[in-house]
PDB file of C-alpha atoms in Angstrom:
ATOM      1  CA  MET A   1      44.272  93.575  24.088  1.00 68.00           C
ATOM      2  CA  TYR A   2      42.037  91.591  21.741  1.00 73.00           C
ATOM      3  CA  THR A   3      44.104  88.471  22.404  1.00 71.00           C
ATOM      4  CA  THR A   4      43.714  88.771  26.167  1.00 71.00           C
ATOM      5  CA  ILE A   5      40.104  89.901  26.248  1.00 77.00           C
ATOM      6  CA  ILE A   6      38.649  87.693  23.528  1.00 85.00           C
ATOM      7  CA  ASP A   7      40.982  84.902  22.345  1.00 88.00           C
ATOM      8  CA  GLU A   8      42.309  83.815  25.719  1.00 90.00           C
ATOM      9  CA  ARG A   9      38.872  84.059  27.300  1.00 91.00           C
ATOM     10  CA  ASP A  10      37.399  81.920  24.512  1.00 93.00           C
ATOM     11  CA  ALA A  11      40.065  79.274  25.150  1.00 92.00           C
ATOM     12  CA  TRP A  12      39.454  79.407  28.916  1.00 92.00           C
ATOM     13  CA  LEU A  13      35.684  79.111  28.540  1.00 93.00           C
ATOM     14  CA  ALA A  14      35.936  76.260  26.029  1.00 93.00           C
ATOM     15  CA  ALA A  15      38.358  74.321  28.239  1.00 93.00           C
ATOM     16  CA  LYS A  16      36.143  74.796  31.288  1.00 92.00           C
ATOM     17  CA  LEU A  17      33.099  73.644  29.301  1.00 91.00           C
ATOM     18  CA  VAL A  18      34.918  70.445  28.320  1.00 90.00           C
ATOM     19  CA  GLN A  19      35.934  69.848  31.947  1.00 90.00           C
ATOM     20  CA  THR A  20      32.369  70.458  33.107  1.00 89.00           C
ATOM     21  CA  CYS A  21      30.976  68.053  30.514  1.00 85.00           C
ATOM     22  CA  ARG A  22      33.429  65.397  31.692  1.00 83.00           C
ATOM     23  CA  GLY A  23      32.174  65.871  35.245  1.00 79.00           C
ATOM     24  CA  LEU A  24      28.537  65.688  34.164  1.00 76.00           C
ATOM     25  CA  THR A  25      29.234  62.507  32.230  1.00 70.00           C
ATOM     26  CA  ARG A  26      30.696  60.872  35.339  1.00 68.00           C
ATOM     27  CA  VAL A  27      27.774  61.957  37.519  1.00 65.00           C
ATOM     28  CA  ALA A  28      25.074  60.995  35.032  1.00 64.00           C
ATOM     29  CA  GLN A  29      26.401  57.641  33.822  1.00 69.00           C
ATOM     30  CA  ASN A  30      23.104  55.912  34.583  1.00 67.00           C
ATOM     31  CA  GLN A  31      20.948  58.564  32.923  1.00 70.00           C
ATOM     32  CA  GLN A  32      20.173  58.562  29.233  1.00 68.00           C
ATOM     33  CA  ARG A  33      20.716  62.240  28.588  1.00 72.00           C
ATOM     34  CA  THR A  34      22.460  65.158  30.261  1.00 74.00           C
ATOM     35  CA  SER A  35      22.417  68.781  29.153  1.00 79.00           C
ATOM     36  CA  LEU A  36      24.705  71.702  29.839  1.00 82.00           C
ATOM     37  CA  VAL A  37      23.671  75.279  29.193  1.00 89.00           C
ATOM     38  CA  ALA A  38      26.372  77.941  29.001  1.00 90.00           C
ATOM     39  CA  ILE A  39      25.425  81.595  28.829  1.00 92.00           C
ATOM     40  CA  VAL A  40      28.192  83.625  27.227  1.00 91.00           C
ATOM     41  CA  GLY A  41      28.440  86.949  25.480  1.00 90.00           C
ATOM     42  CA  ALA A  42      27.764  86.945  21.750  1.00 91.00           C
ATOM     43  CA  GLY A  43      31.346  88.013  21.047  1.00 89.00           C
ATOM     44  CA  HIS A  44      32.662  84.783  22.558  1.00 91.00           C
ATOM     45  CA  VAL A  45      30.384  82.318  20.744  1.00 93.00           C
ATOM     46  CA  PRO A  46      32.408  82.006  17.493  1.00 93.00           C
ATOM     47  CA  GLY A  47      35.704  81.570  19.332  1.00 92.00           C
ATOM     48  CA  ILE A  48      34.328  79.037  21.811  1.00 93.00           C
ATOM     49  CA  CYS A  49      32.759  77.029  18.979  1.00 93.00           C
ATOM     50  CA  GLN A  50      36.053  77.093  17.090  1.00 92.00           C
ATOM     51  CA  TRP A  51      37.953  75.861  20.150  1.00 91.00           C
ATOM     52  CA  LEU A  52      35.424  73.096  20.799  1.00 90.00           C
ATOM     53  CA  THR A  53      35.436  71.818  17.218  1.00 91.00           C
ATOM     54  CA  ASN A  54      39.053  72.336  16.115  1.00 89.00           C
ATOM     55  CA  ASN A  55      41.188  71.827  19.200  1.00 77.00           C
ATOM     56  CA  THR A  56      41.666  68.083  19.448  1.00 75.00           C
ATOM     57  CA  SER A  57      45.423  68.048  20.022  1.00 85.00           C
ATOM     58  CA  GLN A  58      45.428  69.578  23.517  1.00 87.00           C
ATOM     59  CA  SER A  59      43.590  68.634  26.671  1.00 89.00           C
ATOM     60  CA  PRO A  60      41.684  71.330  28.561  1.00 90.00           C
ATOM     61  CA  GLU A  61      44.322  71.102  31.287  1.00 90.00           C
ATOM     62  CA  GLN A  62      47.105  71.841  28.789  1.00 89.00           C
ATOM     63  CA  ILE A  63      45.220  74.863  27.480  1.00 88.00           C
ATOM     64  CA  LEU A  64      44.503  76.181  30.965  1.00 88.00           C
ATOM     65  CA  SER A  65      48.109  75.645  32.087  1.00 87.00           C
ATOM     66  CA  GLN A  66      49.304  77.852  29.236  1.00 84.00           C
ATOM     67  CA  LEU A  67      46.764  80.558  30.045  1.00 84.00           C
ATOM     68  CA  VAL A  68      47.549  80.825  33.762  1.00 82.00           C
ATOM     69  CA  THR A  69      51.291  81.163  33.231  1.00 77.00           C
ATOM     70  CA  THR A  70      52.100  84.835  33.789  1.00 75.00           C
ATOM     71  CA  ARG A  71      55.245  86.695  34.746  1.00 74.00           C
ATOM     72  CA  LYS A  72      53.398  88.580  37.460  1.00 77.00           C
ATOM     73  CA  TRP A  73      52.654  85.454  39.507  1.00 77.00           C
ATOM     74  CA  ALA A  74      55.609  83.266  38.469  1.00 80.00           C
ATOM     75  CA  ASN A  75      57.478  83.773  41.765  1.00 83.00           C
ATOM     76  CA  ASP A  76      54.508  83.647  44.137  1.00 86.00           C
ATOM     77  CA  PRO A  77      54.556  80.227  45.834  1.00 87.00           C
ATOM     78  CA  VAL A  78      50.951  80.419  47.049  1.00 88.00           C
ATOM     79  CA  ILE A  79      49.631  81.217  43.585  1.00 85.00           C
ATOM     80  CA  GLN A  80      51.825  78.552  41.957  1.00 84.00           C
ATOM     81  CA  LYS A  81      51.123  75.715  44.419  1.00 85.00           C
ATOM     82  CA  GLU A  82      47.552  76.357  45.550  1.00 85.00           C
ATOM     83  CA  VAL A  83      45.620  78.648  43.224  1.00 86.00           C
ATOM     84  CA  ILE A  84      46.796  77.671  39.741  1.00 85.00           C
ATOM     85  CA  PRO A  85      46.422  73.890  40.220  1.00 86.00           C
ATOM     86  CA  HIS A  86      42.820  74.448  41.336  1.00 83.00           C
ATOM     87  CA  TRP A  87      42.095  76.634  38.307  1.00 81.00           C
ATOM     88  CA  VAL A  88      43.596  74.118  35.902  1.00 83.00           C
ATOM     89  CA  SER A  89      42.104  70.933  37.343  1.00 83.00           C
ATOM     90  CA  GLY A  90      38.604  72.307  37.577  1.00 66.00           C
TER      91      GLY A  90
END
């Protein structure tokens, strides 16, 4: 359960933070400085920081694609074609 509750959530949050920062960068190209504040539980801070500093080999979309792949929803066409792409792309 630790993997699902903590590790996978840390990866999800880190990937979504990177995607959000990309979006802010595009919106604020003419501004000098942009800030993002993320409020997360203390238990997730070390894992999110580790993902943000050590995970340079995978894009956020690759990470998210791995996390949303489940056996439960593998055969549901609505989930596969409409929901998951929205989750992954941000």
